[in-house]
Amino acid sequence: MIRTQKIILLAALLLCAPLVALGQESPAAELSLKDIEGRQIRLSDYRGKVVLINFWATWCPPCRTEIPDLIRLQREHGDLQVIGVTYPPQTLAEVRRFVRKAKVKYPVGLGSKKMMALFSQSESLPMTILIGKDGRIKDIIEGILLPEEFEQKIKPLLK
Amino acid sequence: MKSKSLVFAIAAVLVIALTSIGALAATKKSTIRVEGMKCAKCSGSVEKALKATEGVEKVEVSLKEVVVEYDDQKTSETKLREVINATGFKAVEEKTGSQ
């Protein structure tokens, strides 16, 4: 009996593996959270725009380093929307202080491990989920966003 | 006919040998101590940025240092340090020389 259960579990895992790989290009899960000013952020409100959900933390050096680039991208591309979601542990006061000092203009909310797990099983930081205008996940960019990644992965979607 | 084949074989061996020697001579290995990599979740950015650098052949990242093998005709340790610093960490000093 236990052996049968093990076989079923193994088969389920094998079947799930391709589905995880197919996570890209699948419709993005609905992300809903409050920003640091208490306003509601809903991913579905940005349908028709290219969305970058950037998971970050104030204690993560590469995350802090790429934020000026994200601010610039948001400023330069009208059809792009950046949403910052923090990864725990993180306090509202720390995030507010950082956001004000860095002059982040895009919405930023306090996130959770569960929120990141909606998009990826990896816990790398920073992590940027690239969502197309059609609301589908186009790519999951782990680590700092490199200029060539913007050119190859994001720019073509903005046309 | 036989001598032609022999000459061709010797030439081929020489070309391969010289190419290999040239390639080996250009490969350097540097160990760079990096400050601030306390967060295992974030250190992947260093590896990613280094691997995307032209001339970098192999990267090993631990929480204290980075070991990089690279073609010194295409990049330099100074450039590698700049790449590390651009990820938000700090390359502090050269621990060992090249090999």
PDB file of C-alpha atoms in Angstrom:
ATOM      1  CA  MET A   1       0.000   0.000   0.000  1.00  0.00           C
ATOM      2  CA  ILE A   2       2.797   2.380   1.000  1.00  0.00           C
ATOM      3  CA  ARG A   3       4.682   1.390  -2.149  1.00  0.00           C
ATOM      4  CA  THR A   4       1.657   2.292  -4.303  1.00  0.00           C
ATOM      5  CA  GLN A   5       1.423   5.661  -2.573  1.00  0.00           C
ATOM      6  CA  LYS A   6       5.115   6.286  -3.232  1.00  0.00           C
ATOM      7  CA  ILE A   7       4.665   5.432  -6.918  1.00  0.00           C
ATOM      8  CA  ILE A   8       1.662   7.759  -7.174  1.00  0.00           C
ATOM      9  CA  LEU A   9       3.622  10.534  -5.457  1.00  0.00           C
ATOM     10  CA  LEU A  10       6.589  10.043  -7.766  1.00  0.00           C
ATOM     11  CA  ALA A  11       4.331  10.053 -10.827  1.00  0.00           C
ATOM     12  CA  ALA A  12       2.664  13.244  -9.604  1.00  0.00           C
ATOM     13  CA  LEU A  13       6.049  14.904  -9.103  1.00  0.00           C
ATOM     14  CA  LEU A  14       7.176  13.849 -12.587  1.00  0.00           C
ATOM     15  CA  LEU A  15       3.967  15.212 -14.072  1.00  0.00           C
ATOM     16  CA  CYS A  16       4.310  18.473 -12.163  1.00  0.00           C
ATOM     17  CA  ALA A  17       7.893  19.118 -13.300  1.00  0.00           C
ATOM     18  CA  PRO A  18       6.955  20.124 -16.867  1.00  0.00           C
ATOM     19  CA  LEU A  19       4.094  22.223 -15.486  1.00  0.00           C
ATOM     20  CA  VAL A  20       6.549  24.172 -13.341  1.00  0.00           C
ATOM     21  CA  ALA A  21       8.735  24.679 -16.394  1.00  0.00           C
ATOM     22  CA  LEU A  22       5.655  25.842 -18.260  1.00  0.00           C
ATOM     23  CA  GLY A  23       5.046  28.438 -15.538  1.00  0.00           C
ATOM     24  CA  GLN A  24       6.424  30.990 -17.950  1.00  0.00           C
ATOM     25  CA  GLU A  25       3.857  32.153 -20.501  1.00  0.00           C
ATOM     26  CA  SER A  26       1.107  31.018 -18.160  1.00  0.00           C
ATOM     27  CA  PRO A  27      -1.382  33.629 -16.902  1.00  0.00           C
ATOM     28  CA  ALA A  28       0.048  35.518 -13.942  1.00  0.00           C
ATOM     29  CA  ALA A  29      -1.592  34.844 -10.604  1.00  0.00           C
ATOM     30  CA  GLU A  30      -3.617  37.731  -9.236  1.00  0.00           C
ATOM     31  CA  LEU A  31      -1.418  39.713  -6.910  1.00  0.00           C
ATOM     32  CA  SER A  32      -3.217  41.941  -4.463  1.00  0.00           C
ATOM     33  CA  LEU A  33      -1.624  43.877  -1.646  1.00  0.00           C
ATOM     34  CA  LYS A  34      -1.604  47.288   0.036  1.00  0.00           C
ATOM     35  CA  ASP A  35       1.159  49.719  -0.799  1.00  0.00           C
ATOM     36  CA  ILE A  36       3.108  51.480   1.950  1.00  0.00           C
ATOM     37  CA  GLU A  37       0.598  54.342   1.904  1.00  0.00           C
ATOM     38  CA  GLY A  38      -2.324  51.966   2.376  1.00  0.00           C
ATOM     39  CA  ARG A  39      -3.570  52.029  -1.226  1.00  0.00           C
ATOM     40  CA  GLN A  40      -4.630  48.808  -2.903  1.00  0.00           C
ATOM     41  CA  ILE A  41      -2.331  47.352  -5.577  1.00  0.00           C
ATOM     42  CA  ARG A  42      -3.954  44.838  -7.936  1.00  0.00           C
ATOM     43  CA  LEU A  43      -1.969  43.287 -10.752  1.00  0.00           C
ATOM     44  CA  SER A  44      -5.131  43.076 -12.889  1.00  0.00           C
ATOM     45  CA  ASP A  45      -5.411  46.891 -12.800  1.00  0.00           C
ATOM     46  CA  TYR A  46      -2.328  47.042 -15.030  1.00  0.00           C
ATOM     47  CA  ARG A  47      -3.588  44.763 -17.820  1.00  0.00           C
ATOM     48  CA  GLY A  48      -2.472  46.272 -21.138  1.00  0.00           C
ATOM     49  CA  LYS A  49       0.888  47.317 -19.705  1.00  0.00           C
ATOM     50  CA  VAL A  50       4.126  45.400 -19.415  1.00  0.00           C
ATOM     51  CA  VAL A  51       4.501  44.776 -15.692  1.00  0.00           C
ATOM     52  CA  LEU A  52       7.659  44.108 -13.716  1.00  0.00           C
ATOM     53  CA  ILE A  53       6.927  42.712 -10.260  1.00  0.00           C
ATOM     54  CA  ASN A  54      10.191  43.270  -8.440  1.00  0.00           C
ATOM     55  CA  PHE A  55      10.666  41.242  -5.261  1.00  0.00           C
ATOM     56  CA  TRP A  56      13.298  42.953  -3.127  1.00  0.00           C
ATOM     57  CA  ALA A  57      14.415  43.762   0.400  1.00  0.00           C
ATOM     58  CA  THR A  58      16.175  46.692   2.020  1.00  0.00           C
ATOM     59  CA  TRP A  59      18.748  44.242   3.446  1.00  0.00           C
ATOM     60  CA  CYS A  60      19.648  42.882  -0.007  1.00  0.00           C
ATOM     61  CA  PRO A  61      22.539  44.845  -1.614  1.00  0.00           C
ATOM     62  CA  PRO A  62      21.792  43.909  -5.267  1.00  0.00           C
ATOM     63  CA  CYS A  63      18.119  44.790  -4.717  1.00  0.00           C
ATOM     64  CA  ARG A  64      19.043  48.263  -3.493  1.00  0.00           C
ATOM     65  CA  THR A  65      21.505  48.677  -6.356  1.00  0.00           C
ATOM     66  CA  GLU A  66      18.986  47.969  -9.115  1.00  0.00           C
ATOM     67  CA  ILE A  67      16.239  50.229  -7.761  1.00  0.00           C
ATOM     68  CA  PRO A  68      17.564  53.413  -9.466  1.00  0.00           C
ATOM     69  CA  ASP A  69      17.437  51.491 -12.782  1.00  0.00           C
ATOM     70  CA  LEU A  70      13.841  50.457 -12.128  1.00  0.00           C
ATOM     71  CA  ILE A  71      12.924  54.066 -11.293  1.00  0.00           C
ATOM     72  CA  ARG A  72      14.489  55.147 -14.585  1.00  0.00           C
ATOM     73  CA  LEU A  73      12.691  52.438 -16.578  1.00  0.00           C
ATOM     74  CA  GLN A  74       9.372  53.460 -15.016  1.00  0.00           C
ATOM     75  CA  ARG A  75      10.049  57.105 -15.896  1.00  0.00           C
ATOM     76  CA  GLU A  76      11.129  56.394 -19.488  1.00  0.00           C
ATOM     77  CA  HIS A  77       8.471  53.890 -20.547  1.00  0.00           C
ATOM     78  CA  GLY A  78       4.831  54.857 -20.290  1.00  0.00           C
ATOM     79  CA  ASP A  79       3.613  51.375 -21.147  1.00  0.00           C
ATOM     80  CA  LEU A  80       5.689  49.788 -18.389  1.00  0.00           C
ATOM     81  CA  GLN A  81       4.595  49.417 -14.780  1.00  0.00           C
ATOM     82  CA  VAL A  82       6.978  48.451 -12.008  1.00  0.00           C
ATOM     83  CA  ILE A  83       5.515  47.079  -8.784  1.00  0.00           C
ATOM     84  CA  GLY A  84       7.890  46.651  -5.857  1.00  0.00           C
ATOM     85  CA  VAL A  85       7.075  43.868  -3.400  1.00  0.00           C
ATOM     86  CA  THR A  86       9.301  43.377  -0.387  1.00  0.00           C
ATOM     87  CA  TYR A  87      10.473  40.026   0.888  1.00  0.00           C
ATOM     88  CA  PRO A  88      10.454  39.341   4.652  1.00  0.00           C
ATOM     89  CA  PRO A  89      11.744  40.087   7.226  1.00  0.00           C
ATOM     90  CA  GLN A  90      10.930  43.700   6.572  1.00  0.00           C
ATOM     91  CA  THR A  91       9.220  46.443   8.569  1.00  0.00           C
ATOM     92  CA  LEU A  92       6.967  49.124   7.135  1.00  0.00           C
ATOM     93  CA  ALA A  93       9.125  51.850   8.716  1.00  0.00           C
ATOM     94  CA  GLU A  94      12.313  50.534   7.058  1.00  0.00           C
ATOM     95  CA  VAL A  95      10.637  50.305   3.661  1.00  0.00           C
ATOM     96  CA  ARG A  96       9.054  53.761   3.927  1.00  0.00           C
ATOM     97  CA  ARG A  97      12.406  55.271   4.894  1.00  0.00           C
ATOM     98  CA  PHE A  98      14.172  53.596   1.971  1.00  0.00           C
ATOM     99  CA  VAL A  99      11.463  54.429  -0.583  1.00  0.00           C
ATOM    100  CA  ARG A 100      11.441  58.098   0.408  1.00  0.00           C
ATOM    101  CA  LYS A 101      15.232  58.380   0.361  1.00  0.00           C
ATOM    102  CA  ALA A 102      15.568  56.593  -3.009  1.00  0.00           C
ATOM    103  CA  LYS A 103      12.590  58.579  -4.399  1.00  0.00           C
ATOM    104  CA  VAL A 104      10.800  55.490  -5.638  1.00  0.00           C
ATOM    105  CA  LYS A 105       7.759  56.615  -7.624  1.00  0.00           C
ATOM    106  CA  TYR A 106       6.197  53.252  -8.458  1.00  0.00           C
ATOM    107  CA  PRO A 107       3.944  51.388  -5.988  1.00  0.00           C
ATOM    108  CA  VAL A 108       5.720  49.403  -3.280  1.00  0.00           C
ATOM    109  CA  GLY A 109       4.048  47.039  -0.842  1.00  0.00           C
ATOM    110  CA  LEU A 110       5.104  44.694   1.913  1.00  0.00           C
ATOM    111  CA  GLY A 111       5.058  41.153   0.584  1.00  0.00           C
ATOM    112  CA  SER A 112       5.437  37.665   1.955  1.00  0.00           C
ATOM    113  CA  LYS A 113       7.127  34.397   1.023  1.00  0.00           C
ATOM    114  CA  LYS A 114       3.707  33.167  -0.109  1.00  0.00           C
ATOM    115  CA  MET A 115       3.406  36.043  -2.573  1.00  0.00           C
ATOM    116  CA  MET A 116       6.744  35.215  -4.161  1.00  0.00           C
ATOM    117  CA  ALA A 117       5.761  31.535  -4.257  1.00  0.00           C
ATOM    118  CA  LEU A 118       2.813  32.514  -6.490  1.00  0.00           C
ATOM    119  CA  PHE A 119       5.392  33.062  -9.219  1.00  0.00           C
ATOM    120  CA  SER A 120       8.469  31.010  -8.384  1.00  0.00           C
ATOM    121  CA  GLN A 121       9.731  28.340  -6.051  1.00  0.00           C
ATOM    122  CA  SER A 122      13.131  30.028  -5.979  1.00  0.00           C
ATOM    123  CA  GLU A 123      13.903  32.474  -3.176  1.00  0.00           C
ATOM    124  CA  SER A 124      16.614  34.408  -4.996  1.00  0.00           C
ATOM    125  CA  LEU A 125      16.662  38.138  -4.480  1.00  0.00           C
ATOM    126  CA  PRO A 126      16.087  40.341  -6.288  1.00  0.00           C
ATOM    127  CA  MET A 127      13.596  38.524  -8.468  1.00  0.00           C
ATOM    128  CA  THR A 128      11.657  40.222 -11.215  1.00  0.00           C
ATOM    129  CA  ILE A 129       8.562  38.715 -12.779  1.00  0.00           C
ATOM    130  CA  LEU A 130       8.064  39.965 -16.311  1.00  0.00           C
ATOM    131  CA  ILE A 131       4.418  40.051 -17.338  1.00  0.00           C
ATOM    132  CA  GLY A 132       3.314  40.905 -20.852  1.00  0.00           C
ATOM    133  CA  LYS A 133       0.481  43.200 -21.896  1.00  0.00           C
ATOM    134  CA  ASP A 134      -1.667  40.082 -22.234  1.00  0.00           C
ATOM    135  CA  GLY A 135      -1.271  39.314 -18.527  1.00  0.00           C
ATOM    136  CA  ARG A 136       0.905  36.281 -19.105  1.00  0.00           C
ATOM    137  CA  ILE A 137       4.257  35.607 -17.451  1.00  0.00           C
ATOM    138  CA  LYS A 138       6.967  36.121 -20.059  1.00  0.00           C
ATOM    139  CA  ASP A 139      10.015  35.542 -17.908  1.00  0.00           C
ATOM    140  CA  ILE A 140      11.295  35.275 -14.373  1.00  0.00           C
ATOM    141  CA  ILE A 141      14.521  37.167 -13.952  1.00  0.00           C
ATOM    142  CA  GLU A 142      16.537  35.974 -10.969  1.00  0.00           C
ATOM    143  CA  GLY A 143      19.210  38.277  -9.600  1.00  0.00           C
ATOM    144  CA  ILE A 144      20.046  41.788 -10.610  1.00  0.00           C
ATOM    145  CA  LEU A 145      18.514  42.936 -13.893  1.00  0.00           C
ATOM    146  CA  LEU A 146      21.340  43.216 -16.419  1.00  0.00           C
ATOM    147  CA  PRO A 147      21.179  45.818 -19.223  1.00  0.00           C
ATOM    148  CA  GLU A 148      21.265  43.066 -21.855  1.00  0.00           C
ATOM    149  CA  GLU A 149      18.298  41.368 -20.187  1.00  0.00           C
ATOM    150  CA  PHE A 150      16.308  44.567 -20.538  1.00  0.00           C
ATOM    151  CA  GLU A 151      17.251  44.756 -24.218  1.00  0.00           C
ATOM    152  CA  GLN A 152      16.508  41.099 -24.941  1.00  0.00           C
ATOM    153  CA  LYS A 153      13.528  40.364 -22.721  1.00  0.00           C
ATOM    154  CA  ILE A 154      11.702  43.553 -21.782  1.00  0.00           C
ATOM    155  CA  LYS A 155      12.253  46.014 -24.632  1.00  0.00           C
ATOM    156  CA  PRO A 156      10.662  43.799 -27.331  1.00  0.00           C
ATOM    157  CA  LEU A 157       7.457  43.643 -25.259  1.00  0.00           C
ATOM    158  CA  LEU A 158       7.220  47.432 -25.077  1.00  0.00           C
ATOM    159  CA  LYS A 159       6.826  47.843 -28.851  1.00  0.00           C
TER     160      LYS A 159
ATOM    161  CA  MET B   1      50.695  10.176 -51.175  1.00  0.00           C
ATOM    162  CA  LYS B   2      51.868   8.763 -47.854  1.00  0.00           C
ATOM    163  CA  SER B   3      54.269  11.622 -47.222  1.00  0.00           C
ATOM    164  CA  LYS B   4      51.496  14.133 -48.023  1.00  0.00           C
ATOM    165  CA  SER B   5      49.268  12.559 -45.387  1.00  0.00           C
ATOM    166  CA  LEU B   6      52.121  12.555 -42.901  1.00  0.00           C
ATOM    167  CA  VAL B   7      52.812  16.246 -43.472  1.00  0.00           C
ATOM    168  CA  PHE B   8      49.110  17.013 -43.096  1.00  0.00           C
ATOM    169  CA  ALA B   9      48.904  15.021 -39.841  1.00  0.00           C
ATOM    170  CA  ILE B  10      51.974  16.742 -38.370  1.00  0.00           C
ATOM    171  CA  ALA B  11      50.594  20.140 -39.341  1.00  0.00           C
ATOM    172  CA  ALA B  12      47.239  19.330 -37.735  1.00  0.00           C
ATOM    173  CA  VAL B  13      48.918  18.174 -34.515  1.00  0.00           C
ATOM    174  CA  LEU B  14      51.038  21.334 -34.433  1.00  0.00           C
ATOM    175  CA  VAL B  15      48.006  23.588 -34.957  1.00  0.00           C
ATOM    176  CA  ILE B  16      46.061  21.842 -32.175  1.00  0.00           C
ATOM    177  CA  ALA B  17      49.047  21.936 -29.803  1.00  0.00           C
ATOM    178  CA  LEU B  18      49.761  25.601 -30.436  1.00  0.00           C
ATOM    179  CA  THR B  19      46.093  26.531 -30.069  1.00  0.00           C
ATOM    180  CA  SER B  20      45.888  24.667 -26.748  1.00  0.00           C
ATOM    181  CA  ILE B  21      49.055  26.313 -25.449  1.00  0.00           C
ATOM    182  CA  GLY B  22      47.695  29.718 -26.468  1.00  0.00           C
ATOM    183  CA  ALA B  23      44.354  29.065 -24.793  1.00  0.00           C
ATOM    184  CA  LEU B  24      45.988  27.876 -21.565  1.00  0.00           C
ATOM    185  CA  ALA B  25      48.299  30.838 -21.449  1.00  0.00           C
ATOM    186  CA  ALA B  26      45.358  33.225 -21.610  1.00  0.00           C
ATOM    187  CA  THR B  27      43.383  31.642 -18.766  1.00  0.00           C
ATOM    188  CA  LYS B  28      43.823  33.269 -15.374  1.00  0.00           C
ATOM    189  CA  LYS B  29      42.304  32.462 -12.039  1.00  0.00           C
ATOM    190  CA  SER B  30      41.619  35.091  -9.398  1.00  0.00           C
ATOM    191  CA  THR B  31      40.207  34.813  -5.923  1.00  0.00           C
ATOM    192  CA  ILE B  32      38.474  38.020  -4.950  1.00  0.00           C
ATOM    193  CA  ARG B  33      37.280  38.636  -1.416  1.00  0.00           C
ATOM    194  CA  VAL B  34      33.848  40.213  -1.373  1.00  0.00           C
ATOM    195  CA  GLU B  35      32.351  42.164   1.493  1.00  0.00           C
ATOM    196  CA  GLY B  36      28.674  42.082   2.395  1.00  0.00           C
ATOM    197  CA  MET B  37      27.701  38.708   0.911  1.00  0.00           C
ATOM    198  CA  LYS B  38      26.013  37.565   4.100  1.00  0.00           C
ATOM    199  CA  CYS B  39      22.768  36.919   2.321  1.00  0.00           C
ATOM    200  CA  ALA B  40      22.764  33.596   0.451  1.00  0.00           C
ATOM    201  CA  LYS B  41      19.574  34.612  -1.366  1.00  0.00           C
ATOM    202  CA  CYS B  42      21.283  37.645  -2.907  1.00  0.00           C
ATOM    203  CA  SER B  43      24.740  36.332  -3.798  1.00  0.00           C
ATOM    204  CA  GLY B  44      23.442  34.837  -7.051  1.00  0.00           C
ATOM    205  CA  SER B  45      23.600  38.312  -8.590  1.00  0.00           C
ATOM    206  CA  VAL B  46      27.402  38.299  -8.371  1.00  0.00           C
ATOM    207  CA  GLU B  47      27.636  34.965 -10.176  1.00  0.00           C
ATOM    208  CA  LYS B  48      25.113  36.093 -12.777  1.00  0.00           C
ATOM    209  CA  ALA B  49      26.876  39.399 -13.493  1.00  0.00           C
ATOM    210  CA  LEU B  50      30.309  37.763 -13.702  1.00  0.00           C
ATOM    211  CA  LYS B  51      29.094  34.974 -15.990  1.00  0.00           C
ATOM    212  CA  ALA B  52      27.622  37.619 -18.298  1.00  0.00           C
ATOM    213  CA  THR B  53      31.015  39.315 -18.564  1.00  0.00           C
ATOM    214  CA  GLU B  54      32.934  38.616 -21.765  1.00  0.00           C
ATOM    215  CA  GLY B  55      35.977  36.427 -21.151  1.00  0.00           C
ATOM    216  CA  VAL B  56      34.724  34.857 -17.923  1.00  0.00           C
ATOM    217  CA  GLU B  57      34.912  31.082 -18.133  1.00  0.00           C
ATOM    218  CA  LYS B  58      34.085  29.836 -14.644  1.00  0.00           C
ATOM    219  CA  VAL B  59      32.718  31.378 -11.454  1.00  0.00           C
ATOM    220  CA  GLU B  60      32.497  29.934  -7.955  1.00  0.00           C
ATOM    221  CA  VAL B  61      30.800  32.058  -5.313  1.00  0.00           C
ATOM    222  CA  SER B  62      30.880  31.514  -1.574  1.00  0.00           C
ATOM    223  CA  LEU B  63      29.690  33.900   1.127  1.00  0.00           C
ATOM    224  CA  LYS B  64      33.157  35.455   1.487  1.00  0.00           C
ATOM    225  CA  GLU B  65      34.871  35.238  -1.864  1.00  0.00           C
ATOM    226  CA  VAL B  66      34.558  34.669  -5.543  1.00  0.00           C
ATOM    227  CA  VAL B  67      36.882  32.485  -7.606  1.00  0.00           C
ATOM    228  CA  VAL B  68      36.893  33.470 -11.265  1.00  0.00           C
ATOM    229  CA  GLU B  69      38.619  31.855 -14.209  1.00  0.00           C
ATOM    230  CA  TYR B  70      38.867  34.188 -17.165  1.00  0.00           C
ATOM    231  CA  ASP B  71      40.583  34.899 -20.446  1.00  0.00           C
ATOM    232  CA  ASP B  72      42.958  37.743 -19.712  1.00  0.00           C
ATOM    233  CA  GLN B  73      42.923  38.739 -23.366  1.00  0.00           C
ATOM    234  CA  LYS B  74      39.262  39.634 -23.014  1.00  0.00           C
ATOM    235  CA  THR B  75      38.907  40.905 -19.462  1.00  0.00           C
ATOM    236  CA  SER B  76      40.955  41.787 -16.398  1.00  0.00           C
ATOM    237  CA  GLU B  77      40.729  41.475 -12.643  1.00  0.00           C
ATOM    238  CA  THR B  78      40.087  45.220 -12.438  1.00  0.00           C
ATOM    239  CA  LYS B  79      37.068  44.802 -14.708  1.00  0.00           C
ATOM    240  CA  LEU B  80      35.848  41.816 -12.641  1.00  0.00           C
ATOM    241  CA  ARG B  81      36.064  43.925  -9.489  1.00  0.00           C
ATOM    242  CA  GLU B  82      34.012  46.630 -11.177  1.00  0.00           C
ATOM    243  CA  VAL B  83      31.387  44.045 -12.139  1.00  0.00           C
ATOM    244  CA  ILE B  84      31.198  42.785  -8.532  1.00  0.00           C
ATOM    245  CA  ASN B  85      30.925  46.322  -7.167  1.00  0.00           C
ATOM    246  CA  ALA B  86      28.115  47.073  -9.631  1.00  0.00           C
ATOM    247  CA  THR B  87      26.008  44.349  -7.996  1.00  0.00           C
ATOM    248  CA  GLY B  88      26.003  46.212  -4.689  1.00  0.00           C
ATOM    249  CA  PHE B  89      28.721  44.209  -2.962  1.00  0.00           C
ATOM    250  CA  LYS B  90      32.326  45.272  -2.475  1.00  0.00           C
ATOM    251  CA  ALA B  91      35.365  43.534  -3.936  1.00  0.00           C
ATOM    252  CA  VAL B  92      37.985  44.281  -1.306  1.00  0.00           C
ATOM    253  CA  GLU B  93      41.363  42.778  -2.076  1.00  0.00           C
ATOM    254  CA  GLU B  94      43.156  40.218  -4.142  1.00  0.00           C
ATOM    255  CA  LYS B  95      43.697  37.098  -2.090  1.00  0.00           C
ATOM    256  CA  THR B  96      45.781  35.059  -4.484  1.00  0.00           C
ATOM    257  CA  GLY B  97      47.409  35.748  -7.784  1.00  0.00           C
ATOM    258  CA  SER B  98      46.761  34.285 -11.174  1.00  0.00           C
ATOM    259  CA  GLN B  99      47.541  30.730 -12.226  1.00  0.00           C
TER     260      GLN B  99
END
